[in-house]
Amino acid sequence: MDQLQRPYLLLLIFPIVAMMLFQWKNNPFGPIFFIKSDRFQKDNSLIGSSIRKTMYSFSELLVYLSMFFLVFAAAGPGSKYNLSPDHTKGVDIMIALDISGSMVNSYDFLPKNRLSVSKDLLREFIKRRIYDRIGIVVFAGAAYLQSPLSSDRFALDELITDTSNEDIEEQGTAIGDALALSTYRLKNSEAKSKIIILLTDGVSNTGKLDPDTAAYTTKSLGVKVYCIGIGKEEGQYEVNYESLQKISTNTNGKFFRAESAEVLGNVLNEIDQLEVVELPSKPLEIHETQFPIFVFFVFLNLFFYFLLKIYPLKEKI
């Protein structure tokens, strides 16, 4: 249950609670609404018994619980689901994330390092792209597929969260390999728009493919590359923003520099706005009601209430 269709009806709980407290204060072991029936007067002769008191208190409590469940049922509890249109009509996105040692050992994004900041902001970016498929490639001295194109936001979020620089043993920055692997995962895509988001803070210094060759293949398949250079140029690790800008230009993408966590957040927001595709149909919103569950508890409580009234516990002599 994640929503209430009429949450304002929950205000009815307050007068019910007030009535319950008022009754308990003035007539704690009497029937609800202070109805002094002959039956109650007869049973009241045993009111000194602690068991009898407990039974009467419990039976009246069941009535109040029924009222509470009835209010919740009237408030319209349920869940809301958004069904996405055909994913081939949206955007397919591969995220290539640099997890080399320099992303962890940097000091320009304090109190967090570059990798932690990138992961946090990527998770927020993924949550916003609810109608697209997203895949993840991580790279350092080599590139590895972390997730193929997927619409499972929970799995993607978990994979991003668990990613660390210890996932890859090879040292260095293999940008060309990361581009090639990301492009390979997009080659069979039928999406209207196919993009790669490349986040790195270093110079490509290893790998089987150089970035220019990988970018040529990427362009030939109609894939755009948004390169994000993370960190300050005067930092402790060498960067080559010219190379990243060339990759983006050659693939009809765009290059960004992110020298702080705030700028990186703005960059991902801008990419989010740039890659918008008009969907052929509106997402279908489904509301699943759960009020029958609460109605069931209403009748269940009343059943036990009347059961206690019909078969009162007699004190043994």
XYZ file of C-alpha atoms in Angstrom, residues 18-303:
286
model
C -12.005 10.703 21.644
C -15.163 8.620 22.106
C -13.130 5.609 23.184
C -11.172 7.611 25.760
C -14.336 9.244 27.053
C -16.032 5.901 27.510
C -13.028 4.353 29.227
C -12.814 7.260 31.634
C -16.504 7.233 32.574
C -17.533 3.604 32.193
C -14.441 1.474 31.528
C -16.091 -1.945 31.705
C -19.491 -1.076 30.305
C -20.848 -1.727 26.827
C -20.247 0.705 24.019
C -22.391 3.866 23.924
C -23.324 3.154 27.602
C -26.274 0.936 26.657
C -27.415 -0.558 29.981
C -29.225 -3.622 28.745
C -30.771 -6.254 31.048
C -28.229 -8.707 29.825
C -25.402 -6.413 30.860
C -27.005 -5.788 34.252
C -27.203 -9.528 34.784
C -23.602 -10.081 33.769
C -22.518 -7.075 35.773
C -22.959 -9.102 38.940
C -19.725 -10.784 38.040
C -17.894 -7.536 37.282
C -15.590 -8.053 40.228
C -13.868 -10.852 38.400
C -10.699 -9.683 36.658
C -11.405 -12.136 33.840
C -14.885 -10.651 33.395
C -13.401 -7.169 33.231
C -10.885 -8.263 30.624
C -13.595 -9.908 28.535
C -15.813 -6.836 28.528
C -12.893 -4.536 27.774
C -11.701 -6.737 24.925
C -15.151 -7.077 23.395
C -15.672 -3.315 23.360
C -12.191 -2.801 21.944
C -13.139 -4.990 18.993
C -15.920 -2.566 18.097
C -13.508 0.357 18.068
C -11.035 -1.622 15.969
C -13.845 -2.279 13.517
C -14.439 1.467 13.305
C -10.738 2.100 12.630
C -10.614 -0.490 9.851
C -13.821 0.922 8.362
C -12.271 4.399 8.227
C -9.158 3.042 6.503
C -11.322 1.180 4.005
C -13.269 4.372 3.247
C -9.978 6.281 2.755
C -9.275 4.079 -0.272
C -5.971 2.333 0.460
C -4.156 0.885 -2.514
C -1.148 0.983 -4.800
C -0.382 2.926 -7.970
C 1.479 1.462 -10.923
C 2.743 3.188 -14.061
C 2.961 0.957 -17.116
C 5.495 2.247 -19.614
C 4.843 2.345 -23.346
C 6.902 0.160 -25.685
C 10.509 0.668 -24.592
C 11.740 0.724 -28.210
C 10.017 4.096 -28.589
C 12.037 5.730 -25.825
C 15.764 6.183 -25.224
C 18.359 3.444 -24.710
C 21.185 4.653 -22.476
C 24.504 3.023 -21.625
C 26.356 4.549 -18.692
C 30.150 4.077 -18.829
C 31.507 4.836 -15.371
C 35.201 5.228 -14.582
C 35.998 3.405 -11.317
C 39.790 3.699 -11.444
C 41.833 4.554 -8.384
C 41.934 8.261 -9.182
C 38.120 8.413 -8.823
C 38.482 7.265 -5.222
C 41.746 8.940 -4.205
C 40.841 12.438 -5.410
C 40.441 15.332 -2.980
C 38.565 17.938 -5.004
C 35.065 16.617 -4.210
C 35.449 16.477 -0.444
C 33.906 15.285 1.851
C 33.135 12.559 -0.718
C 35.340 11.296 -3.502
C 34.528 11.568 -7.202
C 33.206 8.019 -7.470
C 30.803 8.361 -4.524
C 29.423 11.645 -5.861
C 29.039 10.171 -9.357
C 27.196 7.126 -8.029
C 24.776 9.209 -5.952
C 23.895 11.493 -8.839
C 23.638 8.656 -11.349
C 21.132 6.907 -9.092
C 18.977 10.036 -9.119
C 19.342 10.290 -12.907
C 18.246 6.662 -13.372
C 15.166 7.182 -11.201
C 14.020 10.018 -13.472
C 14.378 8.018 -16.713
C 11.395 5.792 -15.946
C 10.453 5.164 -19.601
C 13.926 4.228 -20.897
C 16.197 1.210 -20.822
C 19.556 1.752 -19.130
C 22.717 -0.352 -19.052
C 25.936 0.034 -17.077
C 29.579 -0.475 -18.058
C 32.359 0.057 -15.513
C 35.956 0.516 -16.515
C 39.447 1.162 -15.240
C 42.332 -0.646 -16.964
C 39.660 -2.813 -18.626
C 35.941 -2.487 -19.286
C 33.262 -4.829 -17.974
C 29.510 -5.030 -18.414
C 27.757 -4.407 -15.108
C 24.215 -4.538 -16.506
C 22.734 -4.943 -20.001
C 19.956 -2.616 -21.090
C 17.219 -2.972 -18.497
C 14.056 -1.297 -17.244
C 14.500 -2.725 -13.742
C 15.187 0.449 -11.761
C 15.655 -1.416 -8.474
C 18.352 -3.700 -9.894
C 20.140 -0.785 -11.572
C 20.082 1.222 -8.361
C 21.537 -1.707 -6.416
C 24.279 -2.273 -8.981
C 25.305 1.386 -8.919
C 25.299 1.391 -5.117
C 27.521 -1.689 -4.880
C 30.030 -0.539 -7.516
C 33.526 0.174 -6.179
C 37.062 0.595 -7.490
C 37.802 -2.942 -6.261
C 35.548 -4.453 -8.959
C 38.359 -4.253 -11.541
C 41.929 -5.363 -10.885
C 43.469 -3.854 -14.003
C 44.879 -0.390 -13.365
C 44.620 2.521 -15.761
C 41.864 4.156 -17.815
C 40.626 2.284 -20.879
C 38.192 4.802 -22.383
C 38.286 3.191 -25.836
C 37.319 -0.221 -24.454
C 34.473 1.309 -22.429
C 33.106 3.043 -25.527
C 33.397 -0.111 -27.629
C 31.622 -2.298 -25.068
C 28.861 0.283 -24.540
C 28.384 0.625 -28.299
C 28.208 -3.146 -28.719
C 25.342 -3.316 -26.215
C 23.449 -0.659 -28.240
C 24.039 -1.967 -31.760
C 20.780 -3.961 -31.921
C 18.678 -1.297 -30.233
C 15.575 -0.085 -32.073
C 15.116 2.933 -29.828
C 14.576 6.334 -31.410
C 17.593 7.652 -29.523
C 20.720 5.766 -28.407
C 23.253 7.456 -26.165
C 26.311 6.747 -24.056
C 27.073 8.774 -20.938
C 30.817 8.543 -20.315
C 32.049 9.696 -16.908
C 35.801 9.760 -16.387
C 38.471 11.826 -14.689
C 41.539 10.531 -16.477
C 43.488 10.181 -19.688
C 43.009 7.035 -21.754
C 46.322 5.236 -21.161
C 45.533 1.567 -21.716
C 43.074 -0.801 -23.394
C 42.739 -2.676 -26.668
C 41.140 0.209 -28.582
C 42.035 3.877 -28.694
C 39.165 6.336 -28.052
C 39.151 7.759 -31.600
C 38.664 4.345 -33.230
C 35.952 3.421 -30.738
C 34.208 6.762 -31.309
C 34.211 6.188 -35.087
C 32.383 2.881 -34.605
C 29.989 4.520 -32.191
C 29.098 7.244 -34.683
C 28.558 4.746 -37.511
C 25.838 3.074 -35.456
C 24.054 6.359 -34.738
C 25.007 6.473 -31.054
C 25.676 9.835 -29.406
C 28.236 10.156 -26.616
C 27.871 12.625 -23.778
C 31.312 12.875 -22.195
C 31.605 14.234 -18.668
C 35.081 15.157 -17.477
C 35.083 14.916 -13.693
C 37.523 16.890 -11.567
C 39.682 19.973 -11.810
C 42.426 20.287 -14.399
C 44.877 21.543 -11.779
C 44.181 18.492 -9.598
C 46.612 15.756 -8.647
C 45.642 13.488 -11.565
C 46.148 14.215 -15.252
C 43.056 14.882 -17.351
C 42.536 15.322 -21.077
C 39.334 17.235 -21.679
C 40.279 17.918 -25.309
C 40.106 14.202 -26.075
C 36.692 13.873 -24.412
C 35.365 16.893 -26.281
C 36.548 15.396 -29.568
C 34.673 12.150 -28.838
C 31.442 14.028 -28.145
C 31.796 16.255 -31.207
C 32.491 13.323 -33.540
C 29.408 11.438 -32.300
C 27.021 14.429 -32.340
C 26.955 14.445 -28.557
C 28.042 17.083 -26.095
C 30.963 17.525 -23.723
C 30.655 18.729 -20.151
C 33.127 19.646 -17.432
C 32.145 18.881 -13.860
C 34.549 20.385 -11.360
C 32.205 20.011 -8.386
C 29.350 17.859 -7.181
C 26.855 20.663 -7.892
C 28.027 21.073 -11.487
C 27.895 17.311 -12.074
C 24.298 17.305 -10.851
C 23.450 20.140 -13.235
C 25.142 18.306 -16.106
C 23.028 15.169 -15.577
C 19.929 17.353 -15.356
C 20.823 18.962 -18.685
C 21.324 15.568 -20.339
C 17.983 14.517 -18.885
C 16.366 17.505 -20.629
C 18.234 17.008 -23.904
C 17.250 13.365 -24.348
C 13.460 13.600 -24.383
C 11.522 11.537 -26.915
C 7.795 11.980 -27.482
C 6.142 8.699 -26.574
C 3.464 7.254 -28.873
C 1.017 6.904 -26.016
C 0.694 8.169 -22.490
C 1.873 5.895 -19.671
C -0.978 3.847 -18.273
C -1.607 4.546 -14.606
C -3.284 1.730 -12.686
C -4.724 2.046 -9.193
C -5.048 -1.220 -7.300
C -7.465 -0.895 -4.404
C -6.947 -2.819 -1.172
C -10.034 -1.719 0.764
C -11.567 -5.258 0.806
C -8.788 -6.332 3.173
C -9.822 -3.706 5.713
C -13.519 -4.500 5.253
C -12.689 -8.146 5.982
C -11.109 -7.132 9.306
C -14.202 -5.057 10.122
C -16.456 -8.110 9.866
C -13.885 -10.333 11.561
C -13.748 -8.063 14.611
C -17.538 -7.803 14.737
C -17.803 -11.580 14.474
